mmCIF file of C-alpha atoms in Angstrom:
data_model
loop_
_atom_site.group_PDB
_atom_site.id
_atom_site.type_symbol
_atom_site.label_atom_id
_atom_site.label_comp_id
_atom_site.label_asym_id
_atom_site.label_seq_id
_atom_site.Cartn_x
_atom_site.Cartn_y
_atom_site.Cartn_z
ATOM 1 C CA MET R 1 -13.092 -20.718 13.749
ATOM 2 C CA LYS R 2 -15.332 -23.566 13.440
ATOM 3 C CA THR R 3 -17.080 -24.441 9.727
ATOM 4 C CA ALA R 4 -20.156 -26.006 8.128
ATOM 5 C CA ILE R 5 -20.061 -27.167 4.940
ATOM 6 C CA LEU R 6 -23.538 -28.820 4.080
ATOM 7 C CA LEU R 7 -23.558 -32.043 1.535
ATOM 8 C CA TYR R 8 -25.532 -32.776 -0.371
ATOM 9 C CA GLU R 9 -26.816 -35.634 -3.766
ATOM 10 C CA ASN R 10 -25.519 -34.256 -6.756
ATOM 11 C CA MET R 11 -24.283 -30.651 -5.546
ATOM 12 C CA THR R 12 -21.685 -29.015 -7.239
ATOM 13 C CA ALA R 13 -17.741 -30.040 -5.762
ATOM 14 C CA LEU R 14 -15.742 -27.573 -6.661
ATOM 15 C CA ASP R 15 -18.744 -25.110 -4.715
ATOM 16 C CA ALA R 16 -17.751 -26.635 -1.947
ATOM 17 C CA ILE R 17 -14.077 -27.612 -2.150
ATOM 18 C CA GLY R 18 -13.127 -23.928 -3.633
ATOM 19 C CA PRO R 19 -13.955 -22.131 -0.243
ATOM 20 C CA TYR R 20 -12.777 -24.973 1.830
ATOM 21 C CA GLU R 21 -9.247 -24.954 0.702
ATOM 22 C CA ILE R 22 -9.601 -21.703 2.360
ATOM 23 C CA LEU R 23 -11.734 -22.035 5.317
ATOM 24 C CA SER R 24 -9.335 -25.377 6.804
ATOM 25 C CA ARG R 25 -6.240 -23.585 7.218
ATOM 26 C CA LEU R 26 -8.433 -20.835 8.781
ATOM 27 C CA PRO R 27 -6.804 -20.308 12.527
ATOM 28 C CA GLY R 28 -7.935 -22.936 14.633
ATOM 29 C CA ALA R 29 -9.715 -24.246 12.079
ATOM 30 C CA GLU R 30 -12.863 -27.333 12.290
ATOM 31 C CA LEU R 31 -14.224 -27.647 9.378
ATOM 32 C CA THR R 32 -16.980 -30.161 9.924
ATOM 33 C CA PHE R 33 -18.710 -31.398 6.245
ATOM 34 C CA VAL R 34 -22.593 -31.959 7.331
ATOM 35 C CA ALA R 35 -25.351 -34.555 4.722
ATOM 36 C CA ARG R 36 -28.642 -34.787 5.905
ATOM 37 C CA ASN R 37 -26.787 -38.618 7.514
ATOM 38 C CA ALA R 38 -23.638 -38.740 7.502
ATOM 39 C CA GLY R 39 -21.359 -40.869 4.638
ATOM 40 C CA PRO R 40 -20.214 -40.639 0.899
ATOM 41 C CA VAL R 41 -22.733 -37.906 -0.460
ATOM 42 C CA ARG R 42 -23.128 -38.673 -4.566
ATOM 43 C CA THR R 43 -22.060 -35.265 -6.683
ATOM 44 C CA ASP R 44 -22.640 -33.898 -9.741
ATOM 45 C CA THR R 45 -21.464 -35.836 -12.606
ATOM 46 C CA GLY R 46 -21.616 -39.256 -10.763
ATOM 47 C CA PHE R 47 -17.929 -39.991 -10.916
ATOM 48 C CA LEU R 48 -17.103 -37.967 -7.282
ATOM 49 C CA THR R 49 -18.280 -39.556 -4.044
ATOM 50 C CA LEU R 50 -17.313 -36.316 -0.849
ATOM 51 C CA VAL R 51 -17.763 -37.654 2.348
ATOM 52 C CA ALA R 52 -19.662 -35.714 5.511
ATOM 53 C CA THR R 53 -18.590 -36.152 8.681
ATOM 54 C CA ALA R 54 -21.785 -35.648 10.400
ATOM 55 C CA GLY R 55 -25.435 -35.867 9.781
ATOM 56 C CA ILE R 56 -27.624 -32.011 9.900
ATOM 57 C CA ALA R 57 -28.682 -33.635 13.557
ATOM 58 C CA ASP R 58 -24.401 -33.944 15.065
ATOM 59 C CA VAL R 59 -24.218 -30.312 14.505
ATOM 60 C CA THR R 60 -26.210 -27.076 15.781
ATOM 61 C CA SER R 61 -24.170 -24.082 15.641
ATOM 62 C CA ALA R 62 -21.434 -22.734 13.174
ATOM 63 C CA ASP R 63 -18.714 -19.441 12.756
ATOM 64 C CA ILE R 64 -19.435 -19.917 9.353
ATOM 65 C CA LEU R 65 -21.941 -21.781 7.342
ATOM 66 C CA LEU R 66 -21.654 -22.206 3.919
ATOM 67 C CA VAL R 67 -24.530 -23.845 1.467
ATOM 68 C CA PRO R 68 -23.305 -24.187 -1.920
ATOM 69 C CA GLY R 69 -24.743 -25.475 -5.460
ATOM 70 C CA GLY R 70 -25.728 -28.120 -7.697
ATOM 71 C CA PRO R 71 -28.212 -28.438 -9.455
ATOM 72 C CA GLY R 72 -29.331 -31.009 -6.603
ATOM 73 C CA ASP R 73 -30.430 -27.804 -4.947
ATOM 74 C CA GLU R 74 -34.365 -28.606 -5.955
ATOM 75 C CA THR R 75 -34.580 -32.445 -3.639
ATOM 76 C CA VAL R 76 -33.249 -30.050 -0.580
ATOM 77 C CA ARG R 77 -35.534 -27.428 -1.551
ATOM 78 C CA ALA R 78 -38.676 -29.308 -0.459
ATOM 79 C CA ASP R 79 -36.699 -31.161 2.311
ATOM 80 C CA ALA R 80 -38.213 -29.813 5.759
ATOM 81 C CA ALA R 81 -35.479 -30.892 7.780
ATOM 82 C CA THR R 82 -32.746 -29.448 6.290
ATOM 83 C CA LEU R 83 -34.495 -25.888 5.705
ATOM 84 C CA ASP R 84 -34.766 -25.996 9.361
ATOM 85 C CA TRP R 85 -30.820 -26.843 9.321
ATOM 86 C CA VAL R 86 -29.905 -24.360 7.678
ATOM 87 C CA ALA R 87 -32.103 -21.605 9.356
ATOM 88 C CA GLY R 88 -30.819 -22.187 12.514
ATOM 89 C CA MET R 89 -27.283 -22.378 12.023
ATOM 90 C CA HIS R 90 -28.654 -19.080 10.634
ATOM 91 C CA GLU R 91 -29.219 -17.734 14.199
ATOM 92 C CA THR R 92 -25.555 -19.714 15.384
ATOM 93 C CA THR R 93 -23.156 -18.038 12.574
ATOM 94 C CA ARG R 94 -20.561 -15.250 12.774
ATOM 95 C CA TRP R 95 -20.941 -15.491 8.328
ATOM 96 C CA THR R 96 -23.918 -17.507 6.535
ATOM 97 C CA THR R 97 -22.605 -17.379 2.784
ATOM 98 C CA SER R 98 -23.575 -19.956 0.025
ATOM 99 C CA VAL R 99 -21.621 -20.182 -3.515
ATOM 100 C CA CYS R 100 -23.769 -20.354 -7.096
ATOM 101 C CA THR R 101 -27.652 -21.907 -6.524
ATOM 102 C CA GLY R 102 -26.718 -22.648 -2.395
ATOM 103 C CA ALA R 103 -28.186 -18.820 -2.494
ATOM 104 C CA LEU R 104 -31.540 -20.497 -4.213
ATOM 105 C CA ILE R 105 -31.475 -22.774 -0.598
ATOM 106 C CA LEU R 106 -30.546 -20.532 1.655
ATOM 107 C CA ALA R 107 -33.580 -17.727 0.235
ATOM 108 C CA ALA R 108 -35.947 -21.179 0.439
ATOM 109 C CA ALA R 109 -34.733 -21.757 3.904
ATOM 110 C CA GLY R 110 -36.280 -17.973 4.385
ATOM 111 C CA VAL R 111 -32.605 -16.861 4.865
ATOM 112 C CA LEU R 112 -32.707 -13.983 2.482
ATOM 113 C CA GLU R 113 -36.056 -12.362 2.785
ATOM 114 C CA GLY R 114 -35.658 -8.881 1.048
ATOM 115 C CA VAL R 115 -31.626 -9.455 2.037
ATOM 116 C CA PRO R 116 -29.537 -8.480 -1.912
ATOM 117 C CA ALA R 117 -27.628 -11.424 -2.857
ATOM 118 C CA THR R 118 -26.538 -13.296 -5.090
ATOM 119 C CA THR R 119 -26.148 -16.664 -7.555
ATOM 120 C CA HIS R 120 -25.485 -18.099 -10.667
ATOM 121 C CA TRP R 121 -26.026 -16.228 -13.558
ATOM 122 C CA ALA R 122 -28.092 -18.596 -14.446
ATOM 123 C CA SER R 123 -30.780 -18.733 -11.684
ATOM 124 C CA ILE R 124 -30.694 -15.025 -10.610
ATOM 125 C CA ASP R 125 -34.823 -14.767 -11.528
ATOM 126 C CA GLU R 126 -35.433 -17.908 -9.803
ATOM 127 C CA LEU R 127 -33.096 -16.667 -6.108
ATOM 128 C CA ARG R 128 -36.099 -13.253 -6.936
ATOM 129 C CA GLY R 129 -38.728 -15.610 -6.481
ATOM 130 C CA LEU R 130 -37.532 -16.761 -3.203
ATOM 131 C CA GLY R 131 -37.425 -13.493 -1.745
ATOM 132 C CA ALA R 132 -34.389 -12.067 -1.955
ATOM 133 C CA GLU R 133 -33.324 -9.038 -3.720
ATOM 134 C CA PRO R 134 -30.559 -10.412 -6.579
ATOM 135 C CA VAL R 135 -27.415 -8.571 -7.208
ATOM 136 C CA GLN R 136 -25.544 -9.708 -10.537
ATOM 137 C CA ALA R 137 -21.619 -9.317 -9.423
ATOM 138 C CA ARG R 138 -18.792 -11.966 -8.196
ATOM 139 C CA PHE R 139 -20.100 -11.724 -3.714
ATOM 140 C CA VAL R 140 -22.096 -9.594 -2.296
ATOM 141 C CA GLU R 141 -21.704 -9.215 1.192
ATOM 142 C CA SER R 142 -25.146 -7.861 3.511
ATOM 143 C CA GLY R 143 -24.178 -8.062 6.706
ATOM 144 C CA LYS R 144 -22.818 -11.308 8.056
ATOM 145 C CA ILE R 145 -24.883 -12.812 4.895
ATOM 146 C CA ILE R 146 -21.896 -13.798 1.781
ATOM 147 C CA THR R 147 -23.378 -15.332 -1.135
ATOM 148 C CA ALA R 148 -21.244 -15.628 -3.667
ATOM 149 C CA ALA R 149 -21.971 -15.861 -7.773
ATOM 150 C CA GLY R 150 -21.541 -19.761 -10.196
ATOM 151 C CA VAL R 151 -19.211 -22.174 -8.935
ATOM 152 C CA SER R 152 -15.479 -20.539 -9.272
ATOM 153 C CA ALA R 153 -16.374 -17.625 -7.471
ATOM 154 C CA GLY R 154 -16.140 -19.271 -3.936
ATOM 155 C CA ILE R 155 -13.137 -18.580 -3.491
ATOM 156 C CA ASP R 156 -13.322 -15.272 -3.967
ATOM 157 C CA MET R 157 -15.311 -15.247 -1.458
ATOM 158 C CA ALA R 158 -14.167 -17.139 1.288
ATOM 159 C CA LEU R 159 -10.465 -14.807 0.496
ATOM 160 C CA HIS R 160 -12.983 -11.808 1.118
ATOM 161 C CA LEU R 161 -14.275 -13.748 4.593
ATOM 162 C CA THR R 162 -10.569 -14.184 5.790
ATOM 163 C CA ALA R 163 -9.603 -10.613 5.381
ATOM 164 C CA ALA R 164 -12.852 -10.568 6.928
ATOM 165 C CA ALA R 165 -12.151 -12.725 10.274
ATOM 166 C CA CYS R 166 -8.394 -12.507 10.241
ATOM 167 C CA GLY R 167 -7.279 -9.998 8.296
ATOM 168 C CA ASP R 168 -5.293 -8.866 4.896
ATOM 169 C CA ASP R 169 -2.460 -10.457 5.780
ATOM 170 C CA TYR R 170 -3.417 -13.418 6.684
ATOM 171 C CA ALA R 171 -6.149 -13.934 3.331
ATOM 172 C CA LYS R 172 -2.896 -12.524 1.720
ATOM 173 C CA ALA R 173 -0.612 -15.771 2.940
ATOM 174 C CA LEU R 174 -3.941 -18.798 2.407
ATOM 175 C CA GLN R 175 -3.760 -16.959 -1.438
ATOM 176 C CA LEU R 176 -0.744 -17.130 -2.540
ATOM 177 C CA GLY R 177 -0.501 -20.183 -0.574
ATOM 178 C CA ILE R 178 -3.118 -22.022 -2.976
ATOM 179 C CA GLU R 179 -1.019 -19.771 -5.406
ATOM 180 C CA TYR R 180 -4.596 -17.771 -6.770
ATOM 181 C CA ASP R 181 -2.443 -15.835 -9.366
ATOM 182 C CA PRO R 182 -5.505 -17.089 -12.235
ATOM 183 C CA GLN R 183 -4.755 -16.836 -16.230
ATOM 184 C CA PRO R 184 -7.955 -17.789 -17.742
ATOM 185 C CA PRO R 185 -7.735 -19.289 -21.314
ATOM 186 C CA PHE R 186 -9.834 -17.253 -22.231
ATOM 187 C CA ASP R 187 -11.985 -14.365 -20.615
ATOM 188 C CA SER R 188 -15.838 -15.608 -21.203
ATOM 189 C CA GLY R 189 -16.233 -16.512 -18.195
ATOM 190 C CA SER R 190 -19.406 -13.743 -17.536
ATOM 191 C CA PRO R 191 -22.775 -13.008 -18.896
ATOM 192 C CA ALA R 192 -21.562 -9.808 -19.037
ATOM 193 C CA LYS R 193 -18.208 -11.106 -21.856
ATOM 194 C CA ALA R 194 -19.964 -14.535 -23.151
ATOM 195 C CA PRO R 195 -21.033 -14.512 -26.759
ATOM 196 C CA ALA R 196 -25.029 -14.091 -26.281
ATOM 197 C CA GLU R 197 -25.332 -17.236 -28.709
ATOM 198 C CA LEU R 198 -22.380 -19.046 -25.850
ATOM 199 C CA ILE R 199 -24.749 -17.442 -23.100
ATOM 200 C CA GLU R 200 -28.406 -19.536 -24.597
ATOM 201 C CA LEU R 201 -26.679 -21.967 -25.172
ATOM 202 C CA VAL R 202 -24.950 -22.972 -21.872
ATOM 203 C CA ARG R 203 -28.514 -21.619 -20.182
ATOM 204 C CA ALA R 204 -29.851 -24.913 -22.333
ATOM 205 C CA THR R 205 -27.417 -27.474 -21.218
ATOM 206 C CA LEU R 206 -27.863 -26.278 -17.827
ATOM 207 C CA SER R 207 -32.259 -26.250 -17.733
ATOM 208 C CA GLY R 208 -31.518 -29.409 -19.671
ATOM 209 C CA ALA R 209 -29.538 -31.851 -17.253
ATOM 210 C CA GLY R 210 -29.658 -29.106 -14.566
ATOM 211 C CA ALA R 211 -26.298 -27.429 -13.449
ATOM 212 C CA MET Z 1 -13.121 -38.804 -23.112
ATOM 213 C CA LYS Z 2 -11.390 -41.643 -19.866
ATOM 214 C CA THR Z 3 -9.290 -38.881 -17.363
ATOM 215 C CA ALA Z 4 -7.839 -40.193 -14.360
ATOM 216 C CA ILE Z 5 -6.704 -38.373 -11.590
ATOM 217 C CA LEU Z 6 -4.703 -40.422 -8.909
ATOM 218 C CA LEU Z 7 -6.029 -39.630 -5.169
ATOM 219 C CA TYR Z 8 -3.255 -40.211 -2.063
ATOM 220 C CA GLU Z 9 -3.631 -40.151 1.423
ATOM 221 C CA ASN Z 10 -2.784 -35.729 2.130
ATOM 222 C CA MET Z 11 -2.803 -34.130 -1.547
ATOM 223 C CA THR Z 12 -4.148 -31.134 -1.470
ATOM 224 C CA ALA Z 13 -8.089 -31.151 -3.328
ATOM 225 C CA LEU Z 14 -8.751 -28.314 -4.286
ATOM 226 C CA ASP Z 15 -5.416 -29.837 -7.105
ATOM 227 C CA ALA Z 16 -7.589 -32.717 -8.505
ATOM 228 C CA ILE Z 17 -11.395 -31.143 -7.721
ATOM 229 C CA GLY Z 18 -10.405 -27.934 -9.905
ATOM 230 C CA PRO Z 19 -9.738 -29.381 -12.908
ATOM 231 C CA TYR Z 20 -12.385 -32.211 -12.408
ATOM 232 C CA GLU Z 21 -14.963 -29.430 -12.781
ATOM 233 C CA ILE Z 22 -14.013 -29.389 -16.178
ATOM 234 C CA LEU Z 23 -12.596 -32.723 -17.947
ATOM 235 C CA SER Z 24 -15.977 -34.625 -16.580
ATOM 236 C CA ARG Z 25 -17.990 -32.083 -18.615
ATOM 237 C CA LEU Z 26 -15.880 -33.808 -22.051
ATOM 238 C CA PRO Z 27 -18.710 -34.930 -24.412
ATOM 239 C CA GLY Z 28 -18.389 -38.965 -23.867
ATOM 240 C CA ALA Z 29 -16.867 -38.117 -20.222
ATOM 241 C CA GLU Z 30 -15.572 -41.333 -17.766
ATOM 242 C CA LEU Z 31 -13.448 -39.979 -15.384
ATOM 243 C CA THR Z 32 -12.441 -42.348 -12.315
ATOM 244 C CA PHE Z 33 -10.236 -41.223 -9.555
ATOM 245 C CA VAL Z 34 -7.670 -43.996 -9.080
ATOM 246 C CA ALA Z 35 -5.954 -44.322 -5.781
ATOM 247 C CA ARG Z 36 -3.434 -47.231 -4.296
ATOM 248 C CA ASN Z 37 -6.613 -48.732 -3.228
ATOM 249 C CA ALA Z 38 -10.671 -48.434 -4.047
ATOM 250 C CA GLY Z 39 -11.803 -46.486 -0.814
ATOM 251 C CA PRO Z 40 -11.899 -43.928 0.744
ATOM 252 C CA VAL Z 41 -8.639 -40.904 1.053
ATOM 253 C CA ARG Z 42 -8.278 -39.032 3.177
ATOM 254 C CA THR Z 43 -6.273 -35.128 1.997
ATOM 255 C CA ASP Z 44 -4.189 -33.209 3.493
ATOM 256 C CA THR Z 45 -5.857 -30.688 6.182
ATOM 257 C CA GLY Z 46 -7.386 -34.290 8.282
ATOM 258 C CA PHE Z 47 -11.329 -32.463 7.589
ATOM 259 C CA LEU Z 48 -11.741 -34.248 4.014
ATOM 260 C CA THR Z 49 -12.270 -37.181 1.947
ATOM 261 C CA LEU Z 50 -12.479 -38.310 -1.136
ATOM 262 C CA VAL Z 51 -13.639 -41.793 -2.176
ATOM 263 C CA ALA Z 52 -11.970 -43.421 -4.979
ATOM 264 C CA THR Z 53 -13.865 -45.933 -6.688
ATOM 265 C CA ALA Z 54 -10.876 -47.785 -8.771
ATOM 266 C CA GLY Z 55 -7.086 -49.488 -7.680
ATOM 267 C CA ILE Z 56 -5.016 -48.897 -10.096
ATOM 268 C CA ALA Z 57 -4.564 -52.028 -10.491
ATOM 269 C CA ASP Z 58 -7.894 -51.756 -12.401
ATOM 270 C CA VAL Z 59 -6.531 -49.004 -15.021
ATOM 271 C CA THR Z 60 -4.489 -49.616 -17.632
ATOM 272 C CA SER Z 61 -4.678 -46.815 -19.614
ATOM 273 C CA ALA Z 62 -6.835 -43.315 -20.291
ATOM 274 C CA ASP Z 63 -7.034 -40.410 -22.762
ATOM 275 C CA ILE Z 64 -6.236 -37.725 -19.995
ATOM 276 C CA LEU Z 65 -3.816 -38.709 -16.777
ATOM 277 C CA LEU Z 66 -4.105 -36.288 -14.281
ATOM 278 C CA VAL Z 67 -1.533 -36.461 -10.622
ATOM 279 C CA PRO Z 68 -2.814 -33.528 -7.809
ATOM 280 C CA GLY Z 69 -0.201 -32.554 -5.285
ATOM 281 C CA GLY Z 70 -0.043 -31.830 -1.729
ATOM 282 C CA PRO Z 71 2.125 -33.107 1.573
ATOM 283 C CA GLY Z 72 1.513 -36.480 0.886
ATOM 284 C CA ASP Z 73 3.353 -36.664 -2.152
ATOM 285 C CA GLU Z 74 6.889 -37.776 -0.886
ATOM 286 C CA THR Z 75 5.286 -40.685 0.506
ATOM 287 C CA VAL Z 76 3.797 -41.063 -3.627
ATOM 288 C CA ARG Z 77 7.753 -40.582 -4.802
ATOM 289 C CA ALA Z 78 8.377 -43.502 -2.414
ATOM 290 C CA ASP Z 79 5.664 -45.995 -3.894
ATOM 291 C CA ALA Z 80 7.901 -47.994 -6.608
ATOM 292 C CA ALA Z 81 4.011 -48.995 -7.300
ATOM 293 C CA THR Z 82 2.271 -46.138 -8.063
ATOM 294 C CA LEU Z 83 4.926 -44.617 -10.250
ATOM 295 C CA ASP Z 84 5.493 -48.122 -12.698
ATOM 296 C CA TRP Z 85 1.671 -46.624 -12.967
ATOM 297 C CA VAL Z 86 2.406 -44.069 -13.545
ATOM 298 C CA ALA Z 87 5.232 -44.760 -16.480
ATOM 299 C CA GLY Z 88 1.998 -46.759 -17.699
ATOM 300 C CA MET Z 89 0.299 -44.946 -17.898
ATOM 301 C CA HIS Z 90 1.612 -42.100 -19.158
ATOM 302 C CA GLU Z 91 2.461 -44.766 -22.249
ATOM 303 C CA THR Z 92 -1.455 -44.648 -23.019
ATOM 304 C CA THR Z 93 -2.189 -41.275 -22.788
ATOM 305 C CA ARG Z 94 -2.712 -38.370 -24.725
ATOM 306 C CA TRP Z 95 -1.962 -35.757 -22.290
ATOM 307 C CA THR Z 96 -0.342 -36.810 -19.024
ATOM 308 C CA THR Z 97 -1.178 -33.836 -17.425
ATOM 309 C CA SER Z 98 -0.092 -32.283 -13.274
ATOM 310 C CA VAL Z 99 -0.989 -30.010 -11.219
ATOM 311 C CA CYS Z 100 1.053 -28.483 -8.334
ATOM 312 C CA THR Z 101 4.104 -31.214 -6.882
ATOM 313 C CA GLY Z 102 2.187 -33.295 -8.831
ATOM 314 C CA ALA Z 103 4.680 -32.665 -11.095
ATOM 315 C CA LEU Z 104 6.876 -34.363 -8.390
ATOM 316 C CA ILE Z 105 5.907 -36.997 -8.831
ATOM 317 C CA LEU Z 106 5.676 -36.906 -12.734
ATOM 318 C CA ALA Z 107 9.400 -37.155 -12.569
ATOM 319 C CA ALA Z 108 10.040 -40.173 -10.152
ATOM 320 C CA ALA Z 109 8.186 -42.019 -12.443
ATOM 321 C CA GLY Z 110 10.863 -40.505 -14.635
ATOM 322 C CA VAL Z 111 8.184 -38.818 -16.893
ATOM 323 C CA LEU Z 112 9.527 -35.502 -16.813
ATOM 324 C CA GLU Z 113 13.792 -36.356 -17.547
ATOM 325 C CA GLY Z 114 14.908 -32.996 -19.523
ATOM 326 C CA VAL Z 115 11.789 -32.016 -20.022
ATOM 327 C CA PRO Z 116 10.126 -28.592 -19.431
ATOM 328 C CA ALA Z 117 7.611 -28.592 -16.337
ATOM 329 C CA THR Z 118 6.324 -26.076 -13.676
ATOM 330 C CA THR Z 119 5.099 -27.256 -9.830
ATOM 331 C CA HIS Z 120 3.841 -24.715 -6.367
ATOM 332 C CA TRP Z 121 6.782 -22.001 -7.168
ATOM 333 C CA ALA Z 122 7.862 -23.297 -3.122
ATOM 334 C CA SER Z 123 8.667 -26.030 -4.856
ATOM 335 C CA ILE Z 124 10.490 -25.022 -7.656
ATOM 336 C CA ASP Z 125 14.355 -26.656 -7.314
ATOM 337 C CA GLU Z 126 12.806 -29.739 -5.996
ATOM 338 C CA LEU Z 127 11.447 -30.388 -9.047
ATOM 339 C CA ARG Z 128 14.719 -29.080 -11.418
ATOM 340 C CA GLY Z 129 16.490 -32.254 -8.625
ATOM 341 C CA LEU Z 130 14.467 -34.468 -9.939
ATOM 342 C CA GLY Z 131 15.567 -34.319 -14.057
ATOM 343 C CA ALA Z 132 12.728 -31.992 -14.676
ATOM 344 C CA GLU Z 133 13.365 -27.961 -16.537
ATOM 345 C CA PRO Z 134 11.740 -25.851 -13.941
ATOM 346 C CA VAL Z 135 9.500 -23.406 -15.261
ATOM 347 C CA GLN Z 136 7.509 -20.780 -12.799
ATOM 348 C CA ALA Z 137 4.609 -20.058 -15.755
ATOM 349 C CA ARG Z 138 0.514 -20.597 -15.152
ATOM 350 C CA PHE Z 139 1.046 -24.343 -16.454
ATOM 351 C CA VAL Z 140 4.076 -25.351 -19.561
ATOM 352 C CA GLU Z 141 2.575 -27.039 -22.404
ATOM 353 C CA SER Z 142 5.828 -30.041 -23.520
ATOM 354 C CA GLY Z 143 4.233 -32.278 -26.589
ATOM 355 C CA LYS Z 144 1.433 -33.818 -24.841
ATOM 356 C CA ILE Z 145 2.432 -33.395 -20.943
ATOM 357 C CA ILE Z 146 0.971 -29.905 -19.370
ATOM 358 C CA THR Z 147 2.140 -28.977 -16.105
ATOM 359 C CA ALA Z 148 0.620 -26.723 -13.610
ATOM 360 C CA ALA Z 149 1.926 -24.309 -10.736
ATOM 361 C CA GLY Z 150 0.290 -24.347 -6.919
ATOM 362 C CA VAL Z 151 -4.029 -25.934 -6.493
ATOM 363 C CA SER Z 152 -5.483 -23.404 -8.099
ATOM 364 C CA ALA Z 153 -3.367 -24.038 -11.098
ATOM 365 C CA GLY Z 154 -5.741 -26.717 -12.535
ATOM 366 C CA ILE Z 155 -8.234 -24.672 -13.373
ATOM 367 C CA ASP Z 156 -6.953 -22.599 -15.817
ATOM 368 C CA MET Z 157 -4.387 -25.312 -17.122
ATOM 369 C CA ALA Z 158 -7.331 -28.295 -17.174
ATOM 370 C CA LEU Z 159 -9.811 -24.953 -19.612
ATOM 371 C CA HIS Z 160 -6.256 -25.118 -21.594
ATOM 372 C CA LEU Z 161 -6.866 -28.939 -22.670
ATOM 373 C CA THR Z 162 -10.949 -28.745 -23.318
ATOM 374 C CA ALA Z 163 -10.229 -26.021 -25.922
ATOM 375 C CA ALA Z 164 -6.851 -28.490 -27.213
ATOM 376 C CA ALA Z 165 -9.311 -31.574 -26.931
ATOM 377 C CA CYS Z 166 -12.739 -29.815 -28.302
ATOM 378 C CA GLY Z 167 -12.138 -26.678 -29.326
ATOM 379 C CA ASP Z 168 -12.337 -22.975 -28.254
ATOM 380 C CA ASP Z 169 -16.047 -22.615 -27.595
ATOM 381 C CA TYR Z 170 -16.563 -25.611 -26.368
ATOM 382 C CA ALA Z 171 -13.282 -24.081 -23.935
ATOM 383 C CA LYS Z 172 -15.235 -20.908 -23.415
ATOM 384 C CA ALA Z 173 -18.898 -22.376 -22.574
ATOM 385 C CA LEU Z 174 -16.945 -24.878 -20.063
ATOM 386 C CA GLN Z 175 -16.247 -21.730 -18.510
ATOM 387 C CA LEU Z 176 -18.895 -20.141 -18.194
ATOM 388 C CA GLY Z 177 -20.815 -23.348 -17.016
ATOM 389 C CA ILE Z 178 -18.679 -22.810 -14.193
ATOM 390 C CA GLU Z 179 -18.530 -19.034 -14.645
ATOM 391 C CA TYR Z 180 -14.711 -19.088 -14.267
ATOM 392 C CA ASP Z 181 -14.238 -14.602 -13.833
ATOM 393 C CA PRO Z 182 -11.778 -15.060 -10.823
ATOM 394 C CA GLN Z 183 -11.821 -11.820 -9.522
ATOM 395 C CA PRO Z 184 -9.683 -12.351 -6.647
ATOM 396 C CA PRO Z 185 -9.566 -9.915 -3.908
ATOM 397 C CA PHE Z 186 -5.694 -9.063 -3.897
ATOM 398 C CA ASP Z 187 -3.059 -9.380 -5.900
ATOM 399 C CA SER Z 188 -0.418 -11.665 -3.725
ATOM 400 C CA GLY Z 189 -1.835 -14.804 -5.133
ATOM 401 C CA SER Z 190 2.142 -15.396 -7.210
ATOM 402 C CA PRO Z 191 5.818 -15.280 -5.451
ATOM 403 C CA ALA Z 192 6.270 -12.201 -8.072
ATOM 404 C CA LYS Z 193 3.824 -10.039 -6.480
ATOM 405 C CA ALA Z 194 3.928 -10.778 -3.334
ATOM 406 C CA PRO Z 195 5.649 -9.082 -0.405
ATOM 407 C CA ALA Z 196 9.498 -10.258 0.532
ATOM 408 C CA GLU Z 197 8.181 -11.455 4.005
ATOM 409 C CA LEU Z 198 4.672 -12.461 2.690
ATOM 410 C CA ILE Z 199 6.619 -15.111 1.113
ATOM 411 C CA GLU Z 200 8.544 -16.108 3.599
ATOM 412 C CA LEU Z 201 6.041 -16.526 5.963
ATOM 413 C CA VAL Z 202 3.876 -19.648 3.438
ATOM 414 C CA ARG Z 203 7.347 -21.173 2.214
ATOM 415 C CA ALA Z 204 8.399 -22.101 6.593
ATOM 416 C CA THR Z 205 4.080 -22.829 6.940
ATOM 417 C CA LEU Z 206 4.359 -25.174 4.074
ATOM 418 C CA SER Z 207 7.942 -26.735 4.686
ATOM 419 C CA GLY Z 208 6.569 -26.912 8.401
ATOM 420 C CA ALA Z 209 3.157 -28.452 7.827
ATOM 421 C CA GLY Z 210 3.550 -30.344 4.141
ATOM 422 C CA ALA Z 211 0.532 -28.454 1.493
#
């Protein structure tokens, strides 16, 4: 199973690394981190650098494409070469996926026109503006396109994808391997559950600093 | 808040990147990825390289130390220089933390002697052999030492630590920011819930391939 994960400056690392930890363990996995150009890519906090082992010119097909989100998505959406790559890769995939505002990149590449999809809760309106049909959900499966909500939602999406690709038992085994038995100390991980003032605070922080 | 996260060859990336995504967003955060020597560090699947911006000689104190796990823990436990660094850092911290088999490294550094602690479920017996008092729990807080269970448990631990450091509201805001509202498609993330044959399969895979 060939997986390509897009990396770009100012992306959010966990969007990519959550699903990577699962998709890298599929049977016969070949997983490649791909950026505009091969080399180091600095993520959004400024503290972490990931390494892309390939440039977009080097990778022309994949079984699974994953596009992560993060404040850098705006720059990617203005880069015709990367958008062309995303659109071209999508023609070759069994699954095209995104996490968080990665959906905005898929939409900008023309992949989500009229397609039910999700993104980070704070970017739902922006996704609508780009032609998708936004849905508030942990992840949304529309044919071969699976879009996940914010940051941590990529873990749930990748387990679902694993079950689709390899069966439920394989997905359950990977879940047990990464001991994914979440026990968040608070129940504030979604705007449906968090207090209104917290939602406005986080929305303001995200639009100010980007996220 | 100064955080140091240890990186080493054949570590499991999500052990570090889950907590990083939270701890990097603490007020005034300075977060440093530290390895034996600064430079690229290849993780356990062979597909992902993270970059350490400092070597252990460059970092002598931190408010928070985080030690991730992964099959490379064995090599680290045989490296006196890194163990000395861990023990020395622990003298300076407000919190000393681990994820997954990172607890085995803390134990090898002498930090967990007689201390209630946890690790990946498949390594609980090994943790006992290194002098800690193993507990099966999502994370275990023993004074300033907080150890988390396997891989994904670092996210829960880091939110707990954030609440301790900055208050519940700050932790809730970060949880909402990363939309951590987990909805695993299966309930097989802990040996207390998974079928016995799945547990044995995963245990065999982990001890064979390392994880």
